PDB file of C-alpha atoms in Angstrom:
ATOM      1  CA  ASP A 246      11.872 -15.419 -20.131  1.00  0.00           C
ATOM      2  CA  ALA A 247      14.189 -12.238 -19.887  1.00  0.00           C
ATOM      3  CA  GLY A 248      13.059  -9.596 -17.635  1.00  0.00           C
ATOM      4  CA  VAL A 249      13.748  -5.858 -18.169  1.00  0.00           C
ATOM      5  CA  THR A 250      17.313  -5.211 -18.995  1.00  0.00           C
ATOM      6  CA  GLN A 251      19.263  -2.027 -18.997  1.00  0.00           C
ATOM      7  CA  SER A 252      22.749  -0.852 -20.157  1.00  0.00           C
ATOM      8  CA  PRO A 253      25.182   0.116 -19.077  1.00  0.00           C
ATOM      9  CA  THR A 254      25.196  -0.752 -15.381  1.00  0.00           C
ATOM     10  CA  HIS A 255      27.296   1.997 -14.300  1.00  0.00           C
ATOM     11  CA  LEU A 256      28.438   5.252 -16.131  1.00  0.00           C
ATOM     12  CA  ILE A 257      30.679   8.210 -15.041  1.00  0.00           C
ATOM     13  CA  LYS A 258      30.292  11.423 -16.978  1.00  0.00           C
ATOM     14  CA  THR A 259      31.631  15.026 -16.763  1.00  0.00           C
ATOM     15  CA  ARG A 260      29.486  18.046 -16.478  1.00  0.00           C
ATOM     16  CA  GLY A 261      28.125  19.387 -19.720  1.00  0.00           C
ATOM     17  CA  GLN A 262      28.510  16.091 -21.518  1.00  0.00           C
ATOM     18  CA  GLN A 263      25.778  14.098 -23.026  1.00  0.00           C
ATOM     19  CA  VAL A 264      24.568  10.363 -22.043  1.00  0.00           C
ATOM     20  CA  THR A 265      22.414   7.843 -23.636  1.00  0.00           C
ATOM     21  CA  LEU A 266      20.940   5.006 -21.454  1.00  0.00           C
ATOM     22  CA  ARG A 267      19.181   2.007 -22.962  1.00  0.00           C
ATOM     23  CA  CYS A 268      16.315  -0.396 -21.940  1.00  0.00           C
ATOM     24  CA  SER A 269      14.835  -3.566 -23.322  1.00  0.00           C
ATOM     25  CA  PRO A 270      11.317  -4.279 -21.990  1.00  0.00           C
ATOM     26  CA  LYS A 271      10.086  -7.710 -20.661  1.00  0.00           C
ATOM     27  CA  SER A 272       9.034  -9.802 -23.379  1.00  0.00           C
ATOM     28  CA  GLY A 273       5.500  -9.277 -24.440  1.00  0.00           C
ATOM     29  CA  HIS A 274       5.542  -5.704 -22.978  1.00  0.00           C
ATOM     30  CA  ASP A 275       5.165  -2.611 -25.275  1.00  0.00           C
ATOM     31  CA  THR A 276       5.268   0.326 -22.961  1.00  0.00           C
ATOM     32  CA  VAL A 277       8.403   1.799 -21.318  1.00  0.00           C
ATOM     33  CA  SER A 278       8.622   4.410 -18.510  1.00  0.00           C
ATOM     34  CA  TRP A 279      11.718   6.001 -17.207  1.00  0.00           C
ATOM     35  CA  TYR A 280      12.394   6.990 -13.628  1.00  0.00           C
ATOM     36  CA  GLN A 281      15.159   8.902 -11.828  1.00  0.00           C
ATOM     37  CA  GLN A 282      16.012   7.786  -8.272  1.00  0.00           C
ATOM     38  CA  ALA A 283      18.258  10.207  -6.300  1.00  0.00           C
ATOM     39  CA  LEU A 284      20.136   8.676  -3.236  1.00  0.00           C
ATOM     40  CA  GLY A 285      17.723   8.265  -0.314  1.00  0.00           C
ATOM     41  CA  GLN A 286      14.678   9.108  -2.304  1.00  0.00           C
ATOM     42  CA  GLY A 287      12.050   7.334  -4.090  1.00  0.00           C
ATOM     43  CA  PRO A 288      11.975   6.968  -7.949  1.00  0.00           C
ATOM     44  CA  GLN A 289      10.564  10.033  -9.890  1.00  0.00           C
ATOM     45  CA  PHE A 290       8.729   9.557 -13.137  1.00  0.00           C
ATOM     46  CA  ILE A 291      10.470  11.178 -16.217  1.00  0.00           C
ATOM     47  CA  PHE A 292       8.389  10.118 -19.118  1.00  0.00           C
ATOM     48  CA  GLN A 293       6.709   7.196 -20.679  1.00  0.00           C
ATOM     49  CA  TYR A 294       6.656   5.826 -24.250  1.00  0.00           C
ATOM     50  CA  TYR A 295       4.036   3.744 -26.127  1.00  0.00           C
ATOM     51  CA  GLU A 296       3.716   3.137 -29.840  1.00  0.00           C
ATOM     52  CA  GLU A 297       6.950   5.007 -30.282  1.00  0.00           C
ATOM     53  CA  GLU A 298       5.406   8.193 -28.899  1.00  0.00           C
ATOM     54  CA  GLU A 299       5.948  10.062 -25.542  1.00  0.00           C
ATOM     55  CA  ARG A 300       2.612   9.658 -23.711  1.00  0.00           C
ATOM     56  CA  GLN A 301       3.259  11.129 -20.296  1.00  0.00           C
ATOM     57  CA  ARG A 302       5.974  13.449 -18.956  1.00  0.00           C
ATOM     58  CA  GLY A 303       7.065  14.179 -15.372  1.00  0.00           C
ATOM     59  CA  ASN A 304       8.510  17.571 -14.070  1.00  0.00           C
ATOM     60  CA  PHE A 305      11.922  17.266 -15.988  1.00  0.00           C
ATOM     61  CA  PRO A 306      13.401  19.645 -18.336  1.00  0.00           C
ATOM     62  CA  ASP A 307      13.916  19.348 -21.947  1.00  0.00           C
ATOM     63  CA  ARG A 308      17.410  18.392 -21.538  1.00  0.00           C
ATOM     64  CA  PHE A 309      15.867  14.757 -20.747  1.00  0.00           C
ATOM     65  CA  SER A 310      14.554  13.232 -24.043  1.00  0.00           C
ATOM     66  CA  GLY A 311      13.840   9.665 -25.117  1.00  0.00           C
ATOM     67  CA  HIS A 312      12.952   7.437 -27.921  1.00  0.00           C
ATOM     68  CA  GLN A 313      11.131   4.192 -28.411  1.00  0.00           C
ATOM     69  CA  PHE A 314      12.081   1.872 -31.376  1.00  0.00           C
ATOM     70  CA  PRO A 315       9.746  -0.538 -33.234  1.00  0.00           C
ATOM     71  CA  ASN A 316      10.990  -3.418 -31.149  1.00  0.00           C
ATOM     72  CA  TYR A 317       9.705  -1.510 -28.005  1.00  0.00           C
ATOM     73  CA  SER A 318      13.265  -1.016 -26.610  1.00  0.00           C
ATOM     74  CA  SER A 319      14.001   2.534 -25.548  1.00  0.00           C
ATOM     75  CA  GLU A 320      16.719   5.177 -24.931  1.00  0.00           C
ATOM     76  CA  LEU A 321      16.875   8.011 -22.400  1.00  0.00           C
ATOM     77  CA  ASN A 322      19.027  10.767 -23.499  1.00  0.00           C
ATOM     78  CA  VAL A 323      20.361  13.531 -21.136  1.00  0.00           C
ATOM     79  CA  ASN A 324      22.092  16.738 -22.596  1.00  0.00           C
ATOM     80  CA  ALA A 325      24.334  19.245 -20.761  1.00  0.00           C
ATOM     81  CA  LEU A 326      24.782  16.993 -17.649  1.00  0.00           C
ATOM     82  CA  LEU A 327      24.618  18.693 -14.256  1.00  0.00           C
ATOM     83  CA  LEU A 328      26.021  17.353 -10.964  1.00  0.00           C
ATOM     84  CA  GLY A 329      22.406  16.980  -9.824  1.00  0.00           C
ATOM     85  CA  ASP A 330      21.770  14.451 -12.594  1.00  0.00           C
ATOM     86  CA  SER A 331      23.839  11.807 -10.584  1.00  0.00           C
ATOM     87  CA  ALA A 332      21.208   9.242  -9.809  1.00  0.00           C
ATOM     88  CA  LEU A 333      20.020   5.663 -10.467  1.00  0.00           C
ATOM     89  CA  TYR A 334      18.027   5.742 -13.625  1.00  0.00           C
ATOM     90  CA  LEU A 335      15.328   2.930 -13.814  1.00  0.00           C
ATOM     91  CA  CYS A 336      13.309   1.622 -16.731  1.00  0.00           C
ATOM     92  CA  ALA A 337      10.107  -0.005 -16.247  1.00  0.00           C
ATOM     93  CA  SER A 338       7.912  -2.071 -18.767  1.00  0.00           C
ATOM     94  CA  SER A 339       4.318  -2.761 -18.979  1.00  0.00           C
ATOM     95  CA  VAL A 340       1.410  -3.812 -21.298  1.00  0.00           C
ATOM     96  CA  GLY A 341      -0.342  -0.947 -22.714  1.00  0.00           C
ATOM     97  CA  VAL A 342      -3.747  -2.426 -23.564  1.00  0.00           C
ATOM     98  CA  ALA A 343      -7.141  -0.886 -22.932  1.00  0.00           C
ATOM     99  CA  GLY A 344      -8.762  -1.110 -19.547  1.00  0.00           C
ATOM    100  CA  GLY A 345      -7.689  -1.794 -16.015  1.00  0.00           C
ATOM    101  CA  PRO A 346      -4.456  -1.093 -13.963  1.00  0.00           C
ATOM    102  CA  HIS A 347      -1.142  -2.463 -15.283  1.00  0.00           C
ATOM    103  CA  GLU A 348       1.680  -3.352 -13.007  1.00  0.00           C
ATOM    104  CA  GLN A 349       5.095  -2.197 -14.029  1.00  0.00           C
ATOM    105  CA  TYR A 350       8.213  -4.249 -14.155  1.00  0.00           C
ATOM    106  CA  PHE A 351      11.469  -2.618 -13.321  1.00  0.00           C
ATOM    107  CA  GLY A 352      15.004  -3.112 -14.599  1.00  0.00           C
ATOM    108  CA  PRO A 353      18.110  -3.184 -12.229  1.00  0.00           C
ATOM    109  CA  GLY A 354      18.827   0.463 -13.189  1.00  0.00           C
ATOM    110  CA  THR A 355      21.951   2.375 -14.558  1.00  0.00           C
ATOM    111  CA  ARG A 356      23.786   4.239 -11.951  1.00  0.00           C
ATOM    112  CA  LEU A 357      25.039   7.663 -13.440  1.00  0.00           C
ATOM    113  CA  THR A 358      27.675   9.637 -11.655  1.00  0.00           C
ATOM    114  CA  VAL A 359      28.226  13.202 -12.982  1.00  0.00           C
ATOM    115  CA  THR A 360      31.595  14.817 -12.004  1.00  0.00           C
TER     116      THR A 360
ATOM    117  CA  ASP B 283      -2.956  10.877  -7.922  1.00  0.00           C
ATOM    118  CA  ALA B 284      -3.694  10.708  -4.295  1.00  0.00           C
ATOM    119  CA  LYS B 285      -0.837  11.157  -1.743  1.00  0.00           C
ATOM    120  CA  THR B 286       0.045   8.420   0.606  1.00  0.00           C
ATOM    121  CA  THR B 287       1.525   8.485   4.089  1.00  0.00           C
ATOM    122  CA  GLN B 288       3.642   5.636   5.439  1.00  0.00           C
ATOM    123  CA  PRO B 289       5.765   5.240   8.594  1.00  0.00           C
ATOM    124  CA  THR B 290       9.483   5.855   7.821  1.00  0.00           C
ATOM    125  CA  SER B 291      10.612   2.507   9.280  1.00  0.00           C
ATOM    126  CA  MET B 292       9.521  -0.619  10.880  1.00  0.00           C
ATOM    127  CA  ASP B 293      11.234  -3.795  12.280  1.00  0.00           C
ATOM    128  CA  CYS B 294       9.886  -7.409  12.375  1.00  0.00           C
ATOM    129  CA  ALA B 295      11.300 -10.556  13.664  1.00  0.00           C
ATOM    130  CA  GLU B 296      11.883 -13.269  11.128  1.00  0.00           C
ATOM    131  CA  GLY B 297       9.029 -15.761  10.878  1.00  0.00           C
ATOM    132  CA  ARG B 298       6.502 -13.251  12.209  1.00  0.00           C
ATOM    133  CA  ALA B 299       3.902 -11.345  10.138  1.00  0.00           C
ATOM    134  CA  ALA B 300       4.853  -7.956   8.973  1.00  0.00           C
ATOM    135  CA  ASN B 301       2.036  -5.518   8.770  1.00  0.00           C
ATOM    136  CA  LEU B 302       2.858  -2.267   6.881  1.00  0.00           C
ATOM    137  CA  PRO B 303       0.111   0.522   7.044  1.00  0.00           C
ATOM    138  CA  CYS B 304      -0.512   3.107   4.544  1.00  0.00           C
ATOM    139  CA  ASN B 305      -2.896   6.141   4.741  1.00  0.00           C
ATOM    140  CA  HIS B 306      -4.476   7.405   1.464  1.00  0.00           C
ATOM    141  CA  SER B 307      -7.331   9.558   2.787  1.00  0.00           C
ATOM    142  CA  THR B 308      -7.885  11.613  -0.445  1.00  0.00           C
ATOM    143  CA  ILE B 309      -8.173   8.368  -2.649  1.00  0.00           C
ATOM    144  CA  SER B 310     -10.772   8.676  -5.461  1.00  0.00           C
ATOM    145  CA  GLY B 311     -13.208   5.981  -6.554  1.00  0.00           C
ATOM    146  CA  ASN B 312     -11.173   5.075  -9.643  1.00  0.00           C
ATOM    147  CA  GLU B 313      -7.896   4.960  -7.985  1.00  0.00           C
ATOM    148  CA  TYR B 314      -6.146   1.611  -7.085  1.00  0.00           C
ATOM    149  CA  VAL B 315      -3.724   0.922  -4.309  1.00  0.00           C
ATOM    150  CA  TYR B 316      -0.349  -0.493  -5.377  1.00  0.00           C
ATOM    151  CA  TRP B 317       2.523  -1.844  -3.458  1.00  0.00           C
ATOM    152  CA  TYR B 318       6.021  -2.181  -4.671  1.00  0.00           C
ATOM    153  CA  ARG B 319       9.293  -2.891  -2.736  1.00  0.00           C
ATOM    154  CA  GLN B 320      12.840  -2.138  -3.515  1.00  0.00           C
ATOM    155  CA  ILE B 321      15.650  -4.375  -2.196  1.00  0.00           C
ATOM    156  CA  HIS B 322      18.937  -2.475  -1.734  1.00  0.00           C
ATOM    157  CA  SER B 323      20.489  -1.700  -5.112  1.00  0.00           C
ATOM    158  CA  GLN B 324      17.823  -3.284  -7.148  1.00  0.00           C
ATOM    159  CA  GLY B 325      14.728  -1.942  -9.147  1.00  0.00           C
ATOM    160  CA  PRO B 326      11.400  -1.849  -7.526  1.00  0.00           C
ATOM    161  CA  GLN B 327       9.417  -4.996  -7.523  1.00  0.00           C
ATOM    162  CA  TYR B 328       5.609  -5.324  -7.934  1.00  0.00           C
ATOM    163  CA  ILE B 329       3.969  -7.059  -4.893  1.00  0.00           C
ATOM    164  CA  ILE B 330       0.281  -6.549  -5.277  1.00  0.00           C
ATOM    165  CA  HIS B 331      -2.597  -4.149  -5.996  1.00  0.00           C
ATOM    166  CA  GLY B 332      -6.270  -3.786  -5.249  1.00  0.00           C
ATOM    167  CA  LEU B 333      -9.255  -1.544  -5.703  1.00  0.00           C
ATOM    168  CA  LYS B 334     -11.938  -2.360  -2.933  1.00  0.00           C
ATOM    169  CA  ASN B 335     -11.637  -5.830  -2.056  1.00  0.00           C
ATOM    170  CA  ASN B 336      -8.825  -7.551  -0.054  1.00  0.00           C
ATOM    171  CA  GLU B 337      -6.464  -9.264  -2.331  1.00  0.00           C
ATOM    172  CA  THR B 338      -3.907 -12.176  -1.616  1.00  0.00           C
ATOM    173  CA  ASN B 339      -1.169 -13.676  -3.918  1.00  0.00           C
ATOM    174  CA  GLU B 340       2.009 -15.781  -3.401  1.00  0.00           C
ATOM    175  CA  MET B 341       3.952 -12.741  -1.829  1.00  0.00           C
ATOM    176  CA  ALA B 342       1.400 -10.857   0.434  1.00  0.00           C
ATOM    177  CA  SER B 343      -1.983  -9.932   1.242  1.00  0.00           C
ATOM    178  CA  LEU B 344      -3.517  -6.512   0.818  1.00  0.00           C
ATOM    179  CA  ILE B 345      -6.174  -5.342   3.254  1.00  0.00           C
ATOM    180  CA  ILE B 346      -8.160  -2.187   2.274  1.00  0.00           C
ATOM    181  CA  THR B 347     -10.465  -0.586   4.616  1.00  0.00           C
ATOM    182  CA  GLU B 348     -14.193  -0.164   3.682  1.00  0.00           C
ATOM    183  CA  ASP B 349     -13.771   3.633   3.241  1.00  0.00           C
ATOM    184  CA  ARG B 350     -10.680   2.939   1.156  1.00  0.00           C
ATOM    185  CA  LYS B 351      -8.764   5.515   3.087  1.00  0.00           C
ATOM    186  CA  SER B 352      -6.112   3.245   4.428  1.00  0.00           C
ATOM    187  CA  SER B 353      -4.566  -0.326   3.563  1.00  0.00           C
ATOM    188  CA  THR B 354      -2.309  -2.625   5.157  1.00  0.00           C
ATOM    189  CA  LEU B 355       0.243  -4.902   3.359  1.00  0.00           C
ATOM    190  CA  ILE B 356       0.809  -8.157   5.177  1.00  0.00           C
ATOM    191  CA  LEU B 357       3.769 -10.368   4.684  1.00  0.00           C
ATOM    192  CA  PRO B 358       2.633 -13.486   6.622  1.00  0.00           C
ATOM    193  CA  HIS B 359       5.980 -14.912   7.365  1.00  0.00           C
ATOM    194  CA  ALA B 360       8.816 -12.410   7.033  1.00  0.00           C
ATOM    195  CA  THR B 361      12.193 -13.550   6.107  1.00  0.00           C
ATOM    196  CA  LEU B 362      15.599 -11.696   6.029  1.00  0.00           C
ATOM    197  CA  ARG B 363      15.092 -11.448   2.282  1.00  0.00           C
ATOM    198  CA  ASP B 364      12.010  -9.269   2.789  1.00  0.00           C
ATOM    199  CA  THR B 365      14.279  -6.485   4.158  1.00  0.00           C
ATOM    200  CA  ALA B 366      13.364  -3.646   1.773  1.00  0.00           C
ATOM    201  CA  VAL B 367      11.880  -0.290   1.271  1.00  0.00           C
ATOM    202  CA  TYR B 368       8.218  -0.750   0.706  1.00  0.00           C
ATOM    203  CA  TYR B 369       6.233   1.782  -1.306  1.00  0.00           C
ATOM    204  CA  CYS B 370       2.416   2.252  -1.197  1.00  0.00           C
ATOM    205  CA  ILE B 371       1.262   4.046  -4.400  1.00  0.00           C
ATOM    206  CA  VAL B 372      -2.342   5.115  -5.319  1.00  0.00           C
ATOM    207  CA  ARG B 373      -3.005   5.634  -8.983  1.00  0.00           C
ATOM    208  CA  VAL B 374      -5.540   5.711 -11.650  1.00  0.00           C
ATOM    209  CA  GLY B 375      -5.775   2.800 -14.022  1.00  0.00           C
ATOM    210  CA  HIS B 376      -5.829   4.458 -17.342  1.00  0.00           C
ATOM    211  CA  THR B 377      -7.044   2.949 -20.483  1.00  0.00           C
ATOM    212  CA  GLY B 378      -4.563   2.360 -23.286  1.00  0.00           C
ATOM    213  CA  THR B 379      -1.461   2.837 -21.242  1.00  0.00           C
ATOM    214  CA  ALA B 380      -0.508   2.467 -17.517  1.00  0.00           C
ATOM    215  CA  SER B 381      -0.364   5.603 -15.747  1.00  0.00           C
ATOM    216  CA  LYS B 382       2.849   6.867 -14.032  1.00  0.00           C
ATOM    217  CA  LEU B 383       3.901   5.589 -10.527  1.00  0.00           C
ATOM    218  CA  THR B 384       4.314   8.432  -7.973  1.00  0.00           C
ATOM    219  CA  PHE B 385       6.620   7.175  -5.243  1.00  0.00           C
ATOM    220  CA  GLY B 386       6.978   8.616  -1.740  1.00  0.00           C
ATOM    221  CA  THR B 387       9.784   7.790   0.506  1.00  0.00           C
ATOM    222  CA  GLY B 388       8.231   4.509   1.538  1.00  0.00           C
ATOM    223  CA  THR B 389       8.707   2.360   4.746  1.00  0.00           C
ATOM    224  CA  ARG B 390      11.972   0.717   5.488  1.00  0.00           C
ATOM    225  CA  LEU B 391      11.295  -2.802   6.882  1.00  0.00           C
ATOM    226  CA  GLN B 392      14.123  -4.358   8.596  1.00  0.00           C
ATOM    227  CA  VAL B 393      13.666  -8.178   9.346  1.00  0.00           C
ATOM    228  CA  THR B 394      15.838  -9.287  12.119  1.00  0.00           C
ATOM    229  CA  LEU B 395      16.747 -12.673  13.585  1.00  0.00           C
TER     230      LEU B 395
END
């Protein structure tokens, strides 16, 4: 049973460029959340997708956008990259059914470096 | 979501129990306590969660005080592979979709020989 997969593993971009990160959820999961983790900090919630719609959003600017596809996979797009966007980007998947708490399963992350 | 307070770091000898405390004095009645850990250069890993009662699974035990204002994660026989940052998170269990996880800075557990 494949877990959460993310691509690419590492990425180097220049300020002002745009980047797209990809995530495939764990088999059977339909909800995808994205987190940003700066060096030495805990992950910070960016947004969550369920049924191809953004359901929750953290305190991130509109430069951060996303998409969820019918097969539940997801993309995170960041426009006009800043040096401060350098971080580990984590994708987490879960099951979005009614009732009760749902643990989230994380992928290994994509390390983005902006120069 | 309620805030949590954890010690910055802890040490534990291999084979001994590791007891990681967490304070969540402002927890609401419908908020659960979750524990995740993050081994260096990996994504966070779910460990355990609970609402009121103590919980145990193959990885750990979770002890929640009667007033729910604090909890302790117990790794019964710590190994070197348990060296990681441990995050205590309190959040509401939403219906329909899982609510976001709000991570603090966690406790860095170092297991030594």
